[in-house]
Coordinates of C-alpha atoms and ligand atoms in Angstrom, one line a residue:
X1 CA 55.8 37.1 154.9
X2 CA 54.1 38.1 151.9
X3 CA 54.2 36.2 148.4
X4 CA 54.6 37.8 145.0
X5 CA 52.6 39.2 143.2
X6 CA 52.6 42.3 146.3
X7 CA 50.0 44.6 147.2
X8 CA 50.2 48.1 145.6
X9 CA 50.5 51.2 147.6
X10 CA 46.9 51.3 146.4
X11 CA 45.7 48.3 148.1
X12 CA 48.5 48.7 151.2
X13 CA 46.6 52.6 152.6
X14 CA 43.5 50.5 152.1
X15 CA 44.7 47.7 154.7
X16 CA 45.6 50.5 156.5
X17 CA 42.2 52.3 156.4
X18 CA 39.9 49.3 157.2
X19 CA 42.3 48.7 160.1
X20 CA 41.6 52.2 161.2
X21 CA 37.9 51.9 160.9
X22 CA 37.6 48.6 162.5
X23 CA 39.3 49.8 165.6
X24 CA 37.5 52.7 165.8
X25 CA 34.3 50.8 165.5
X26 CA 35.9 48.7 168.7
X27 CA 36.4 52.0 170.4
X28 CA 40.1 51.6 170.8
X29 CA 40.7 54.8 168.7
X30 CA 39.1 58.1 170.1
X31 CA 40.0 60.9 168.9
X32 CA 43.5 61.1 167.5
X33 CA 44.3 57.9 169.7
X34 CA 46.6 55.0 168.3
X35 CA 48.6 55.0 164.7
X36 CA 49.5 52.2 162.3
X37 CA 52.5 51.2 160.6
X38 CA 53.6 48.4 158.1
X39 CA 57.3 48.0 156.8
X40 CA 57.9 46.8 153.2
X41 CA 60.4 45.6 151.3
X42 CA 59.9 45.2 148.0
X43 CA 60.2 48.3 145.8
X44 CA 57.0 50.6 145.5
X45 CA 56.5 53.7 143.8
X46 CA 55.8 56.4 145.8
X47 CA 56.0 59.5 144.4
X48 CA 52.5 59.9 142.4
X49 CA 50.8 60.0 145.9
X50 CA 53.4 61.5 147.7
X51 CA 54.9 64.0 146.2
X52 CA 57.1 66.3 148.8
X53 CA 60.2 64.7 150.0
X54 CA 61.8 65.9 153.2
X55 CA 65.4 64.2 154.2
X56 CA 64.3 63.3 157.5
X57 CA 66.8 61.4 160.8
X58 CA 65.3 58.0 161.8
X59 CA 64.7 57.3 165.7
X60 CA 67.2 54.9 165.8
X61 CA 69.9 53.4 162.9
X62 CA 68.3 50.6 161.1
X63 CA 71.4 50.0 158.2
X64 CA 69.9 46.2 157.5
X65 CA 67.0 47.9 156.6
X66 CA 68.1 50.5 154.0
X67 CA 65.4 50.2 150.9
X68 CA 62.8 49.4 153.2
X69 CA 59.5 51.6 152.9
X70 CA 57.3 52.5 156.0
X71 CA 53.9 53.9 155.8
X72 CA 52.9 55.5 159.4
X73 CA 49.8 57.4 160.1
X74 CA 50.7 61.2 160.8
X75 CA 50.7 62.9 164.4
X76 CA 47.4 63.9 165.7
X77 CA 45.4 62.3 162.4
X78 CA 42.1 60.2 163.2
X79 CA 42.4 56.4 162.4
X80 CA 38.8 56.5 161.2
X81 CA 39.8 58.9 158.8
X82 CA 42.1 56.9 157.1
X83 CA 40.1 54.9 154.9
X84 CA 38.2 58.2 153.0
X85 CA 41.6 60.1 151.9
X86 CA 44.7 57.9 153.3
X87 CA 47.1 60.8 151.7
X88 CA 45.7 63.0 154.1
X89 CA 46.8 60.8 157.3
X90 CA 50.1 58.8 156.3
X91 CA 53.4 59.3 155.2
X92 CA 55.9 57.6 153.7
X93 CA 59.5 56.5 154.8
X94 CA 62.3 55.0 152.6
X95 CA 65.0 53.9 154.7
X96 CA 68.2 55.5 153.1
X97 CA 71.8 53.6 152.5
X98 CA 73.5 53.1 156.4
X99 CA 70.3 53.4 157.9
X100 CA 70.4 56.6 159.7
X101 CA 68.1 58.6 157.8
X102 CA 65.8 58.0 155.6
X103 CA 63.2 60.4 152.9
X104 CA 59.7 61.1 154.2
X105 CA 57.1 61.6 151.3
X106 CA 54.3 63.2 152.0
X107 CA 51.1 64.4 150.1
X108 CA 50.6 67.9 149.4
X109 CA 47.1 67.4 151.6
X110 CA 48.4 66.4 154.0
X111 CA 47.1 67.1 157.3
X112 CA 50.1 66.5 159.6
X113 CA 53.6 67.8 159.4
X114 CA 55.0 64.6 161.7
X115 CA 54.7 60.9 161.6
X116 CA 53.2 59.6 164.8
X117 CA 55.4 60.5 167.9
X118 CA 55.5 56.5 168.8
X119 CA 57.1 55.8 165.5
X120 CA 60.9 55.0 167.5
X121 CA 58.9 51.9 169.2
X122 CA 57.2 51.0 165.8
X123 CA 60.5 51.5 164.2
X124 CA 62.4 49.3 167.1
X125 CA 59.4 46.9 167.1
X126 CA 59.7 46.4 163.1
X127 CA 63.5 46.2 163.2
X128 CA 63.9 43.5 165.6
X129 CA 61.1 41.4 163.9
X130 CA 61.9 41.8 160.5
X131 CA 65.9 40.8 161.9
X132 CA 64.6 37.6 163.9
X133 CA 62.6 36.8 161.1
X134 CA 63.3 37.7 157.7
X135 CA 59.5 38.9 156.8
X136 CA 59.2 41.4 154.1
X137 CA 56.2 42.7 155.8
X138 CA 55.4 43.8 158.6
X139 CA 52.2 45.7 160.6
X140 CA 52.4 46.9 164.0
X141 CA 49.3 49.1 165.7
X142 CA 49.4 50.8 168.8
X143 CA 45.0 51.3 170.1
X144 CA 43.9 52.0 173.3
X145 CA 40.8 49.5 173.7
X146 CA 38.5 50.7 177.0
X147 CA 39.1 46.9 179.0
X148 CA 41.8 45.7 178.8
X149 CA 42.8 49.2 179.6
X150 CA 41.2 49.2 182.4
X151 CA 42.1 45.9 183.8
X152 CA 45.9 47.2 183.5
X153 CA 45.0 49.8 186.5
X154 CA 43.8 46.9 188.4
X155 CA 47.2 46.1 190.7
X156 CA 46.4 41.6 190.3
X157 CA 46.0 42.3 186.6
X158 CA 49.4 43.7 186.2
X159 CA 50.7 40.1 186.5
X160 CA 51.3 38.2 182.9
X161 CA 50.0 35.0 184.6
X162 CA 47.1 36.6 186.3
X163 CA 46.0 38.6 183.7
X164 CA 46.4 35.4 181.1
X165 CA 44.8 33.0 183.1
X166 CA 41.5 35.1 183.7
X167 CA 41.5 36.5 180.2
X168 CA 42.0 33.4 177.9
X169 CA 39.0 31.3 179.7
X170 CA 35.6 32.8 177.9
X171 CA 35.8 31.7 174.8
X172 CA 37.6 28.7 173.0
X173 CA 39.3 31.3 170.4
X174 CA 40.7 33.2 172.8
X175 CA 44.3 30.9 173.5
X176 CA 44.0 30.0 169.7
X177 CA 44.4 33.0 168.2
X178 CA 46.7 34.7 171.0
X179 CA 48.6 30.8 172.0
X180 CA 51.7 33.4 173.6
X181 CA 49.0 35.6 175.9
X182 CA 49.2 39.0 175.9
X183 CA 52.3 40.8 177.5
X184 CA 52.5 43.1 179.9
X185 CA 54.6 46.5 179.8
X186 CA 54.0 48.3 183.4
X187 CA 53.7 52.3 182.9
X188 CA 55.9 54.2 181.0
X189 CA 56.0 57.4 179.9
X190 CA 54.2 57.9 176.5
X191 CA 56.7 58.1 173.4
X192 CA 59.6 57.0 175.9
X193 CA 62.4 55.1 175.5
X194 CA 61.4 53.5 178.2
X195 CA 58.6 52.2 176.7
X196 CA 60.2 51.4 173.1
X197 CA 62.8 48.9 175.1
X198 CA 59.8 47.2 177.2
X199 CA 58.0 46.6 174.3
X200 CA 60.3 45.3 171.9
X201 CA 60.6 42.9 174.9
X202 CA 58.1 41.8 174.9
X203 CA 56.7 41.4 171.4
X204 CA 59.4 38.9 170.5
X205 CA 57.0 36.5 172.5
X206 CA 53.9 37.9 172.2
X207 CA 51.5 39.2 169.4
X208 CA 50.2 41.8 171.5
X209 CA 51.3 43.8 174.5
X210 CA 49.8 45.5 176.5
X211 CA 51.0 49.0 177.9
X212 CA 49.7 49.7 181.4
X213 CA 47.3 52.3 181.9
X214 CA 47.4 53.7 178.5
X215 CA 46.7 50.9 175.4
X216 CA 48.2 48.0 174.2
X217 CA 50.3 47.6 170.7
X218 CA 50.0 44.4 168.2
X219 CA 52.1 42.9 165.3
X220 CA 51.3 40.9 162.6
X221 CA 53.7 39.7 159.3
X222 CA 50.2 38.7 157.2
X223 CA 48.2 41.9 157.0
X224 CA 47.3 45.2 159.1
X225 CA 43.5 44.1 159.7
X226 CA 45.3 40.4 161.6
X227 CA 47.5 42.8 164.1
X228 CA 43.4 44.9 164.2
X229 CA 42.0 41.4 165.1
X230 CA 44.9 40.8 167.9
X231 CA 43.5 44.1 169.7
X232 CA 39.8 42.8 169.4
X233 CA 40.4 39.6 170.4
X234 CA 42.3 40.5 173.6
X235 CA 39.2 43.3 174.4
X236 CA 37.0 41.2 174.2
X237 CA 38.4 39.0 176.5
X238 CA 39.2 42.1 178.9
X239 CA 35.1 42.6 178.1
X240 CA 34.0 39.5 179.1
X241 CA 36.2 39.8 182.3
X242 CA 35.2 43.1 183.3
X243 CA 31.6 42.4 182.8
X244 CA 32.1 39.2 185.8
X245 CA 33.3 41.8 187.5
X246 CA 30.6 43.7 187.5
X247 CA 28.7 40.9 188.7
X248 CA 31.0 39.5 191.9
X249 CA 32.7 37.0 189.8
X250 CA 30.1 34.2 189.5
X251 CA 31.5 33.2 186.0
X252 CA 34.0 30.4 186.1
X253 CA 35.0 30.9 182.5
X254 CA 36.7 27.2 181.0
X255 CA 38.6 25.8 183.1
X256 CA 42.4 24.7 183.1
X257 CA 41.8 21.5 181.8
X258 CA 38.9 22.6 178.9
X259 CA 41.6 25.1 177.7
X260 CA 44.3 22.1 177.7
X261 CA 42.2 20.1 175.8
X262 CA 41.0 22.6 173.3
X263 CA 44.7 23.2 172.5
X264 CA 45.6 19.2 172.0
X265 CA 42.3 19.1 169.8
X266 CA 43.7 22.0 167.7
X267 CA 47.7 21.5 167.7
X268 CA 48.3 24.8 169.7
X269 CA 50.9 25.2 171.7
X270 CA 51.0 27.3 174.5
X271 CA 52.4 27.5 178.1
X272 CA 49.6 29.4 179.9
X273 CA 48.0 26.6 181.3
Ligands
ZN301 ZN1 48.4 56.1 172.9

């Protein structure tokens, strides 16, 4: 949830940018990999940035959320590229009355002609949130960090526990910032419905998710760089893990009961451990 006075669209594409260059710098973004969203809902103007407006159908009917404005990264555009001319890589979506469809601005540089093709699970994803919660913001990223993509080909890792338990123990941050873990979607087929319905799933307890052999996706209700800082947290734990792999294990990471006391020092509560 965001307090008044709101960012201007201004200030929203530059959240939006520095979360595109930060994950880039992380190497979770090559090439045209990954895309940012963020749903508003207080009124913002538009139309001096964006200037064409296409009637466009949404993915899926969203009727509580007519009025709401979306701003997704365009098909094929470079998160990196963002930040230096962000009319050039997002549009914008205002949800119209009933929900079904909705107008899509867009500059007249733009360099796309569709938003991102895994805007129907950013769109579920934003929905269900924004419906459990009530938040009148909302930033969800989809980045395919190297690690913890890796570890999702590794059969043990593909078990929530499994995966928590060894990635939470290097470093006393880790189970604060991420107290829920990080979810686990197995393969599905890029853009799928498949994969929307898994990860709705399982973002409604978790902050980030991973999707098997391909990336992982992250939400936040504060700001766009916080859902950013959810991907780097978790590679760097996937980091840390892979590099005692590389060794034979002989790390211990903290154990069960260092993590358990960490979170009674600091009030967190999680059920990992
Ligand atoms: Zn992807």
């Amino acid at each position: 949830m965001i307090q008044a006075p709101y960012p201007e669209l201004d200030d929203l594409l530059e959240m939006m940018g520095e979360a595109g260059k930060r994950l880039s710098e992380i190497e979770a973004s090559e090439g045209a990999a990954g895309n940012i969203s963020i749903c508003l809902r207080w009124p913002i103007e538009l139309r001096t940035r964006f200037p064409s407006v296409e009637e466009i159908e949404l993915p899926q009917p969203v009727p509580e959320l007519a009025g709401a404005t979306f701003l997704v990264s365009g098909s094929g555009r470079r998160l990196r590229e963002i930040i230096d001319e962000p009319s050039a890589s997002i549009g914008c979506i205002v949800v119209n009355e009933g929900g079904h469809t909705g107008k899509l601005y867009l500059s007249y540089h733009r360099r796309f002609e569709r938003v991102t093709s895994e805007f129907n699970s950013h769109l579920a994803v934003h929905y269900d949130q924004i419906l459990s919660s009530g938040t009148n913001f909302h930033a969800v990223i989809h980045a395919q960090p190297p690690h913890l993509t890796y570890l999702s080909h590794i059969p043990r890792y593909q078990n929530e526990q499994y995966l928590n338990t060894h990635l939470m123990r290097w470093q006393p941050e880790t189970i604060v910032n991420l107290p829920e873990g990080i979810g686990f979607v197995p393969f599905r087929i890029p853009s799928s419905p498949e994969l929307m319905a898994g990860t709705l799933e399982s973002l409604r307890n978790h902050r980030i998710v991973i999707w098997a052999q391909h990336g992982v996706m992250a939400r936040s209700e504060v700001t766009v760089n916080r859902a950013a800082d959810r991907v780097e947290y978790a590679e760097t734990a996937a980091k840390y893990e892979y590099l005692n792999l590389s060794v034979d294990e002989v790390g211990e990471g903290l154990s069960a009961d260092e993590i358990r006391a960490i979170c009674n020092t600091f009030n967190v509560q999680q059920n990992i451990f």
